[in-house]
Amino acid sequence: MSDRSLHYRTCPLCEATCGLEVTVKDDAVVRIRGDRDDVFSHGFICPKGSTLKQLHEDPDRLRSPMVKRDGRHVEVSWDEAFAEVEQRLMPVLDEHGRESAAIYQGNPSVHNHALTIYGRALITALGTKSLYSAGTVDQMPRHASSGFLYGNALAIPVPDLDRTDYLLMLGANPYESNGSLATAPDFPGRLQAIRERGGRLVVVDPRRTKTAKAADEHLTIRPGSDAAWLAALAHVLFDEDLVDTGPAGEHLDGVEQVRRLVAPFTPEAVEHATWIAPEVTRRIARELAEAPTAAVYGRIGTNTVPFGTLASWLTDLVTTLTGNLDRPGGTMWPHPAHQDPHKTGPGRGFDIGRRSTRVSGHPEVHGQFPVAALPEEILTPGPGKIRVLVTVAGNPARSIPDSTRTEAALASLDVMISVDPYLNETTRHADVILPPPSALARSHYDLAFYGMSVRNIANYSPPLFDADGPSEEEIIARLALVAGGQGADGDPQLIHDMVLDAVLQRAVGPGHPLEGRDLAELRAQLGDRSPADRVLEAMLRSGWAGDHFGVHPEGLTMERLEANPHGIDLGALTPQLPGILRATSGRIELASPRLTDDVARLQRWLAEVPDGPVLVSRRHVRSNNSWMHNVDVLVKGRERCTLQVHPSDAEEWGLTVGGQACITSAAGSVVAPVEVTDEIARSVVCLPHGWGHDAPGTQLNVAARRPGVNSNVLTDGSIIDPLSGNAVLNGIPVEVAPAQPEGTESQRESETV
Ligand SMILES: Nc1nc2c(c(=O)[nH]1)N[C@H]1C(S)=C(S)[C@@H](COP(=O)(O)OP(=O)(O)OC[C@H]3O[C@@H](n4cnc5c(=O)[nH]c(N)nc54)[C@H](O)[C@@H]3O)O[C@H]1N2
Ligand SMILES: Nc1nc2c(c(=O)[nH]1)N[C@H]1C(S)=C(S)[C@@H](COP(=O)(O)OP(=O)(O)OC[C@H]3O[C@@H](n4cnc5c(=O)[nH]c(N)nc54)[C@H](O)[C@@H]3O)O[C@H]1N2
Ligand code: SF4
Ligand SMILES: [Mo]
């Protein structure tokens, strides 16, 4: 027994931040289970958590860099890899300028503090403003609406799950996803607890999901129509004199304007568009107003639609009008340990469009361009064409709209570099792939998600194993050196110092808690840690909960975090108004002009809602976007990449259980196995995303045996939410028909075009 050891760490795979207990014997993981002593997750774990072992041991996970030679990827040493990057990258940058380069940061880059911290250094070194991320196939509408409302794109309020009496949840399925933009390990348990303490859970979704089944009430909504329905809720609140703005009231501007704006959105006027009966809409509005506390929470289904930002705004609006913004049991802002104490007074404000994309003129939002537009920026000739792409922790070939065009774009690049542990659908196009160590061979701290968390938590996990190559920050630093012109053998310490000093400089700046302190003194106080962890230490010690480098000995330090492997609970969320506000007015701008101007578009849509079947997405608890399908224990069993169809639709379209359906949209066509179920609304069909692992040139041996189909062949990159640049991934108009058996005439025809 003595050679067995127990280790505690936070699972980095999704937003829930579960604590894991890892048993190690002879340098190998023998068991992973939920850490019962974790201050936040109390032992909860989902089926993915224990597969950190399989990911660590996966023979397909790259241990060495890969370089593409004569169309094939071959292993090379790290020095060779960076030399190749330099040789291939610099001539293109020299000839076409820095604006020919773009970067795409995928979802795991916010689950990995080294990437979160070092991202900016790489962008600066590349010298480009062409930034793209998975944020614009996800939550950008939440950033945009928070930007317009609070002047602070990062101030996304989260539902106070543990104290609320009433949760209205739209377009989220935490029983599968474990929650998003509301970090809450054991989200399902926390939902059950609402009901157990006499509260109420209402789920709004075109599908009767697991979450919907566990709710008091499920409302079936037409995909894409949440903004209209939320406007109707607001209408009823005004109409029936139920508005009471509560603690946020004294900070609000624009209530009367909003009253006028939602006036046309009567429950009757939106019924045809939302499928929700007027008496139900009225009742829900009254319930929200009458509940002692209530929170409205919308996620993927309300964000990845043409009215994503309006829906986000209206979500917060309904919460605010019922007095639930910034109040315990309503929606509140987390205050992560690494952040400064809030300052009151006017901020710098927020707007979009400081730049726009070359081809379609889409405005920049929160520093980024819409990733749906990346393919056209690569494929359209002319000055400023993107020729160089660096992908970090992303699989745009499966995750962004219109995969056929995306893959054509990736294949046409002059140079592509990927930082990624897998040779997958995206990285197969890369000239050089630089693989980071496995999650068990790095430290972990949820910098991003403690900012979205239903309690304020701090939990640090040291690395469990030695890495088989350079750390992720070392890889990014070396890449930055090359891109910055310092060559493949530049000293990464230069970048490490730069990144650390930027954090320390800010911490000693005017108005900050460490104002006036000496940089060298602070630097000398940092421990002997990896470069990313030194930066993390600087952030935590200078944040509101930190020890301020010796000033508050009881404050957070790395030593204290290390001594508390089950995490430190900094308490329930506390009111953050008005300090969180960053608008130039210092107020909450309920009727910010860009939002209110967009309402006319929603009214036009309401007048002409199209008929016909639409496609939506779904998640399964044993999957994680596109990248965990190579884990056998997760993908074995029943086929999960199926087209869900309502029985009446199946009959009308001639589809049979076990048969195949051909789904066609404006962007493309795929064939998928049919699953007939009354858990989906009529005229709605559903495919999960992130599948389609049968592309040549990948190294995903398990995934390739059960490839599934890629639903993003069907999504259309030309339609985006104009205020956030977010892609539309739900409510895609499609036609569905029985697939022709293989080898028939029409199939062969379509193969030749
Ligand atoms: N197991 C697993 N967990 C994950 C992920 C994963 O891939 N697998 N991905 C992670 C990521 S990156 C994210 S962002 C989160 C997302 O977390 P969630 O937002 O909970 O995502 P989904 O489970 O896709 O739930 C979206 C729901 O919206 C519904 N829907 C579709 N269109 C509409 C609409 O127009 N209106 C309404 N009201 N509903 C609609 C769908 O039927 C679906 O049930 O999950 C994270 N967790
Ligand atoms: N149709 C449809 N499309 C969707 C969605 C949908 O609901 N429907 N959801 C969207 C959402 S919410 C999201 S977030 C995006 C996700 O979009 P992406 O982030 O582009 O895709 P992922 O599938 O998360 O791919 C993650 C990549 O990171 C790599 N990786 C994993 N861990 C690490 C690490 O520690 N370091 C590095 N460097 N790489 C790592 C994996 O190998 C993989 O290549 O997909 C979006 N696409
Ligand atoms: S719910 Fe998320 S954080 Fe928790 S074990 Fe599963 S994947 Fe990991
Ligand atoms: Mo996401």
Short mmCIF file of C-alpha atoms and ligand atoms in Angstrom, two decimals, residues 107 138 299-300 619 625, ligand 4:
data_model
loop_
_atom_site.label_atom_id
_atom_site.label_comp_id
_atom_site.label_asym_id
_atom_site.label_seq_id
_atom_site.Cartn_x
_atom_site.Cartn_y
_atom_site.Cartn_z
CA ASN A 107 -12.46 26.42 -25.80
CA ASP A 138 -20.70 30.41 -27.90
CA ARG A 299 -27.39 29.68 -22.29
CA ILE A 300 -26.35 28.11 -25.62
CA ARG A 619 -24.86 17.78 -25.83
CA ASN A 625 -17.40 19.31 -27.94
MO MO B 4 -18.71 26.48 -25.38
#
